[in-house]
PDB file of C-alpha atoms in Angstrom:
ATOM      1  CA  UNK A 997       9.947  28.257  26.783  1.00 82.00           C
ATOM      2  CA  UNK A 998       7.613  26.275  24.667  1.00 90.00           C
ATOM      3  CA  UNK A 999       4.280  25.375  26.264  1.00 97.00           C
ATOM      4  CA  UNK A1000       3.429  21.717  25.532  1.00 97.00           C
ATOM      5  CA  UNK A1001      -0.119  20.754  24.515  1.00 98.00           C
ATOM      6  CA  UNK A1002       0.197  17.004  24.411  1.00 98.00           C
ATOM      7  CA  UNK A1003       2.334  14.001  23.415  1.00 98.00           C
ATOM      8  CA  UNK A1004       1.072  11.332  21.223  1.00 98.00           C
ATOM      9  CA  UNK A1005       2.741   7.985  20.523  1.00 97.00           C
ATOM     10  CA  UNK A1006       2.170   6.006  17.372  1.00 97.00           C
ATOM     11  CA  UNK A1007       4.650   3.364  17.857  1.00 92.00           C
ATOM     12  CA  UNK A1008       3.539   0.300  16.088  1.00 78.00           C
ATOM     13  CA  UNK A1009       6.290  -2.189  17.508  1.00 80.00           C
ATOM     14  CA  UNK A1010       9.226  -1.891  19.893  1.00 86.00           C
ATOM     15  CA  UNK A1011      10.561   1.172  18.077  1.00 91.00           C
ATOM     16  CA  UNK A1012       9.461   4.417  19.610  1.00 94.00           C
ATOM     17  CA  UNK A1013       7.655   7.234  17.686  1.00 96.00           C
ATOM     18  CA  UNK A1014       6.295  10.023  19.547  1.00 97.00           C
ATOM     19  CA  UNK A1015       5.047  13.451  18.435  1.00 98.00           C
ATOM     20  CA  UNK A1016       5.030  16.465  20.920  1.00 98.00           C
ATOM     21  CA  UNK A1017       2.690  19.243  19.909  1.00 98.00           C
ATOM     22  CA  UNK A1018       3.354  22.860  21.275  1.00 98.00           C
ATOM     23  CA  UNK A1019       0.968  25.902  21.554  1.00 97.00           C
ATOM     24  CA  UNK A1020       3.174  27.833  19.095  1.00 97.00           C
ATOM     25  CA  UNK A1021       2.132  25.176  16.445  1.00 96.00           C
ATOM     26  CA  UNK A1022       5.436  23.507  16.410  1.00 97.00           C
ATOM     27  CA  UNK A1023       5.774  19.762  16.321  1.00 98.00           C
ATOM     28  CA  UNK A1024       8.674  17.827  17.756  1.00 98.00           C
ATOM     29  CA  UNK A1025       9.197  14.139  16.867  1.00 98.00           C
ATOM     30  CA  UNK A1026      11.279  11.778  18.894  1.00 97.00           C
ATOM     31  CA  UNK A1027      11.728   8.401  17.388  1.00 95.00           C
ATOM     32  CA  UNK A1028      13.976   5.358  17.033  1.00 94.00           C
ATOM     33  CA  UNK A1029      15.538   4.254  13.814  1.00 88.00           C
ATOM     34  CA  UNK A1030      16.451   0.835  15.347  1.00 83.00           C
ATOM     35  CA  UNK A1031      17.607  -0.444  18.694  1.00 80.00           C
ATOM     36  CA  UNK A1032      21.196   1.070  18.425  1.00 84.00           C
ATOM     37  CA  UNK A1033      19.985   4.389  17.111  1.00 86.00           C
ATOM     38  CA  UNK A1034      17.305   5.621  19.507  1.00 88.00           C
ATOM     39  CA  UNK A1035      15.629   8.796  20.671  1.00 91.00           C
ATOM     40  CA  UNK A1036      16.449  10.803  17.459  1.00 95.00           C
ATOM     41  CA  UNK A1037      14.751  14.316  17.491  1.00 97.00           C
ATOM     42  CA  UNK A1038      13.477  16.348  14.600  1.00 97.00           C
ATOM     43  CA  UNK A1039      11.222  19.379  14.255  1.00 98.00           C
ATOM     44  CA  UNK A1040       8.372  19.047  11.639  1.00 98.00           C
ATOM     45  CA  UNK A1041       6.128  21.127   9.533  1.00 97.00           C
ATOM     46  CA  UNK A1042       2.524  19.574   9.213  1.00 97.00           C
ATOM     47  CA  UNK A1043       3.275  19.064   5.434  1.00 96.00           C
ATOM     48  CA  UNK A1044       6.196  16.816   6.297  1.00 97.00           C
ATOM     49  CA  UNK A1045       3.869  14.307   8.105  1.00 97.00           C
ATOM     50  CA  UNK A1046       2.275  11.625   5.860  1.00 97.00           C
ATOM     51  CA  UNK A1047      -1.496  11.318   5.670  1.00 97.00           C
ATOM     52  CA  UNK A1048      -1.172   7.867   7.180  1.00 97.00           C
ATOM     53  CA  UNK A1049       0.707   9.103  10.277  1.00 97.00           C
ATOM     54  CA  UNK A1050      -1.675  12.161  10.492  1.00 98.00           C
ATOM     55  CA  UNK A1051      -4.458   9.423  10.715  1.00 97.00           C
ATOM     56  CA  UNK A1052      -2.684   7.585  13.385  1.00 97.00           C
ATOM     57  CA  UNK A1053      -1.984  10.751  15.364  1.00 98.00           C
ATOM     58  CA  UNK A1054      -5.549  11.868  15.398  1.00 98.00           C
ATOM     59  CA  UNK A1055      -6.767   8.411  16.256  1.00 97.00           C
ATOM     60  CA  UNK A1056      -4.361   8.293  19.205  1.00 98.00           C
ATOM     61  CA  UNK A1057      -5.086  11.891  20.226  1.00 98.00           C
ATOM     62  CA  UNK A1058      -6.789  12.385  23.726  1.00 97.00           C
ATOM     63  CA  UNK A1059     -10.421  13.725  22.861  1.00 97.00           C
ATOM     64  CA  UNK A1060      -9.702  16.976  24.856  1.00 97.00           C
ATOM     65  CA  UNK A1061      -6.966  18.086  22.382  1.00 98.00           C
ATOM     66  CA  UNK A1062      -8.314  16.484  19.124  1.00 97.00           C
ATOM     67  CA  UNK A1063      -9.708  19.765  17.680  1.00 97.00           C
ATOM     68  CA  UNK A1064      -6.404  21.745  18.534  1.00 97.00           C
ATOM     69  CA  UNK A1065      -4.098  18.982  17.088  1.00 98.00           C
ATOM     70  CA  UNK A1066      -6.289  18.710  13.951  1.00 98.00           C
ATOM     71  CA  UNK A1067      -5.825  22.441  13.345  1.00 97.00           C
ATOM     72  CA  UNK A1068      -2.098  22.250  13.782  1.00 98.00           C
ATOM     73  CA  UNK A1069      -1.931  19.318  11.413  1.00 98.00           C
ATOM     74  CA  UNK A1070      -4.044  21.016   8.921  1.00 95.00           C
ATOM     75  CA  UNK A1071      -6.019  17.865   9.074  1.00 94.00           C
ATOM     76  CA  UNK A1072      -9.392  17.714   6.987  1.00 84.00           C
TER      77      UNK A1072
END
């Protein structure tokens, strides 16, 4: 079973957008397209996440996990 590091939500409005980071450096995204199409799940590679979303993730990341998440995201 995967060991979770942390969950980070970057929801800007009423649609959910949450990223879950795991110790094996995998990233799961759970998001809503619209109110009738919610809780969609996808597994992402760091290069699939936009620079803008990486910025939001790092900004919203708990301080205790920031260094580890930056490493997983290959964030400058």
